[in-house]
Amino acid sequence: APQRRVEQVSGRVIAARRVAQFVLHLRRHDLIAAEHAPRGVLGMWELQVVASGRDAKNLYLNSEADYRDPRNLTIRVDKSAIAAFTKKFGQAPDVALKGKRIAIAGYAQQQRIDFLAGGKPTGKFYYQTHVAVTDPDMVFLFDEKAGGVLAVR
C-alpha cells in the first residue's frame, strides 16, 4: 500500500499519494485515444495549460503552444460553461488557468479536424485529442506551493 501523506490544501484535506495514483500523467494520450476511438477513454488527465483559443462555440485550453502538435491535449470548454468557470476561478478559464498545472476528469477522444479552403473541406485532415469539459468541477488545480499536491477547490 502506498504511504499516505495528508496535506491541508484550500481548507480541504486530501490524501495526496492516493489521488496521485489516479492521475494519468500521459505524454501519449493521443495514442490511448486512438486505441479507444471513436468512444474515447475515461481518465484523469494532467497537463500544463500553455496556450488557449476560442471560437463561436468553445474555449480551448492546450498543453502545447501549437494546437496542431500531435502531443497536444486540448481541453474543450463549452461556451455555456464559461460563466461557471469564471465564478469558480475568479476569471475566465483561459486567463485563470494559463500557466497552471491542472488535472481534468473526462473522456479523451480523437477529433478529426478537416482543412478548409473557401469554407469547404479539402480532403486533408489531422486528429486532435480533446477532453470535453462541461462543469468546472471536472477541473482540479495542482498547488505548487504545497509540493505539487492536487488541490480541491
XYZ file of C-alpha atoms in Angstrom:
153
model
C 0.000 0.000 0.000
C 1.337 3.441 -0.841
C 2.306 5.669 2.029
C -0.464 8.188 2.616
C 0.674 11.736 3.106
C -2.109 14.062 4.108
C -1.861 17.690 3.066
C -4.082 20.606 4.028
C -4.958 22.427 0.803
C -7.517 25.203 0.344
C -9.318 24.212 3.532
C -9.803 20.583 2.489
C -7.764 17.563 3.448
C -6.751 15.187 0.706
C -4.613 12.096 0.634
C -2.074 13.289 -1.910
C -0.465 9.983 -2.801
C -3.801 8.211 -3.143
C -5.078 10.924 -5.507
C -1.828 10.819 -7.462
C -2.454 7.147 -8.229
C -5.491 8.164 -10.267
C -3.853 10.969 -12.235
C -2.698 9.774 -15.621
C 0.352 11.838 -16.490
C 0.389 10.596 -20.043
C 2.525 12.217 -22.665
C 0.999 9.879 -25.258
C -2.689 10.485 -24.590
C -3.054 10.727 -28.391
C -2.170 7.034 -28.766
C -4.519 5.987 -25.993
C -7.378 7.998 -27.518
C -6.639 6.451 -30.925
C -6.771 2.936 -29.455
C -10.198 3.679 -27.982
C -11.640 5.578 -30.963
C -14.338 6.548 -31.513
C -15.673 6.223 -27.948
C -12.608 7.628 -26.159
C -11.141 6.661 -22.831
C -12.150 7.861 -19.378
C -9.350 9.104 -17.173
C -7.850 11.877 -15.114
C -5.591 13.816 -17.498
C -2.802 16.067 -16.299
C -1.394 18.983 -18.257
C 0.167 22.402 -18.003
C -2.013 24.973 -19.773
C 0.392 26.549 -22.285
C -1.976 28.187 -24.765
C -5.653 28.850 -25.355
C -8.060 29.809 -28.087
C -11.736 30.446 -28.749
C -14.271 30.058 -31.484
C -18.007 30.775 -31.596
C -18.914 27.598 -29.661
C -15.990 26.742 -27.371
C -12.971 27.867 -25.419
C -9.855 25.685 -25.759
C -7.024 25.101 -23.275
C -3.960 23.493 -24.846
C -0.989 21.616 -23.435
C 1.261 22.727 -26.318
C 1.908 26.155 -27.873
C 0.907 24.731 -31.278
C -2.540 23.164 -31.001
C -1.812 21.091 -34.130
C 1.091 19.306 -32.418
C 0.194 15.597 -32.120
C 1.316 15.687 -28.465
C -1.218 18.421 -27.660
C -4.109 17.678 -25.322
C -6.981 20.115 -25.837
C -9.485 20.808 -23.084
C -12.682 21.937 -24.817
C -14.868 24.127 -22.579
C -18.387 24.627 -23.883
C -19.386 28.289 -24.204
C -22.338 27.703 -21.847
C -19.947 26.604 -19.061
C -17.622 29.640 -19.178
C -19.715 31.613 -16.637
C -19.496 28.750 -14.114
C -15.714 28.553 -14.638
C -15.410 32.307 -14.144
C -17.366 32.043 -10.898
C -15.194 29.178 -9.599
C -11.777 30.544 -10.633
C -12.458 34.311 -10.487
C -11.605 34.780 -14.177
C -12.407 33.179 -17.500
C -10.688 29.775 -17.741
C -8.226 30.852 -20.447
C -6.979 33.638 -18.160
C -7.242 31.885 -14.776
C -5.626 28.601 -15.846
C -2.898 29.753 -18.251
C 0.465 28.532 -16.992
C -1.191 26.366 -14.339
C -0.828 22.621 -13.891
C -4.270 21.043 -13.906
C -5.963 17.655 -13.939
C -9.164 17.020 -15.865
C -11.619 14.198 -15.254
C -13.225 13.134 -18.507
C -13.111 11.215 -21.776
C -10.115 11.803 -24.071
C -11.327 11.392 -27.630
C -9.788 11.854 -31.028
C -11.373 14.638 -33.040
C -10.928 14.801 -36.791
C -10.028 18.303 -37.928
C -10.580 18.997 -41.625
C -8.549 21.569 -43.533
C -10.854 24.008 -45.300
C -10.485 26.090 -48.449
C -13.248 28.572 -49.114
C -15.242 27.042 -46.275
C -15.185 23.564 -47.842
C -13.166 20.504 -46.769
C -10.073 19.884 -48.897
C -9.880 16.167 -48.142
C -6.856 16.764 -45.910
C -7.247 16.364 -42.169
C -5.469 15.601 -38.909
C -6.530 14.451 -35.463
C -6.503 16.244 -32.141
C -7.095 14.728 -28.714
C -9.886 16.538 -26.866
C -11.424 16.269 -23.429
C -14.822 17.975 -23.319
C -15.482 19.847 -20.078
C -18.985 20.995 -19.206
C -18.551 21.675 -15.494
C -15.728 23.421 -13.611
C -15.795 20.629 -11.005
C -14.163 18.427 -13.671
C -11.015 20.601 -13.344
C -8.514 20.341 -10.477
C -5.535 22.600 -9.807
C -2.171 21.490 -8.510
C -0.874 23.538 -5.608
C 2.806 24.036 -6.441
C 3.464 25.720 -3.079
C 2.369 22.505 -1.342
C 4.770 20.403 -3.398
C 2.532 19.717 -6.379
C -0.362 18.334 -4.368
C -3.699 18.146 -6.154
C -5.781 20.980 -4.706
C -9.520 20.535 -4.370
C -11.334 23.856 -4.640
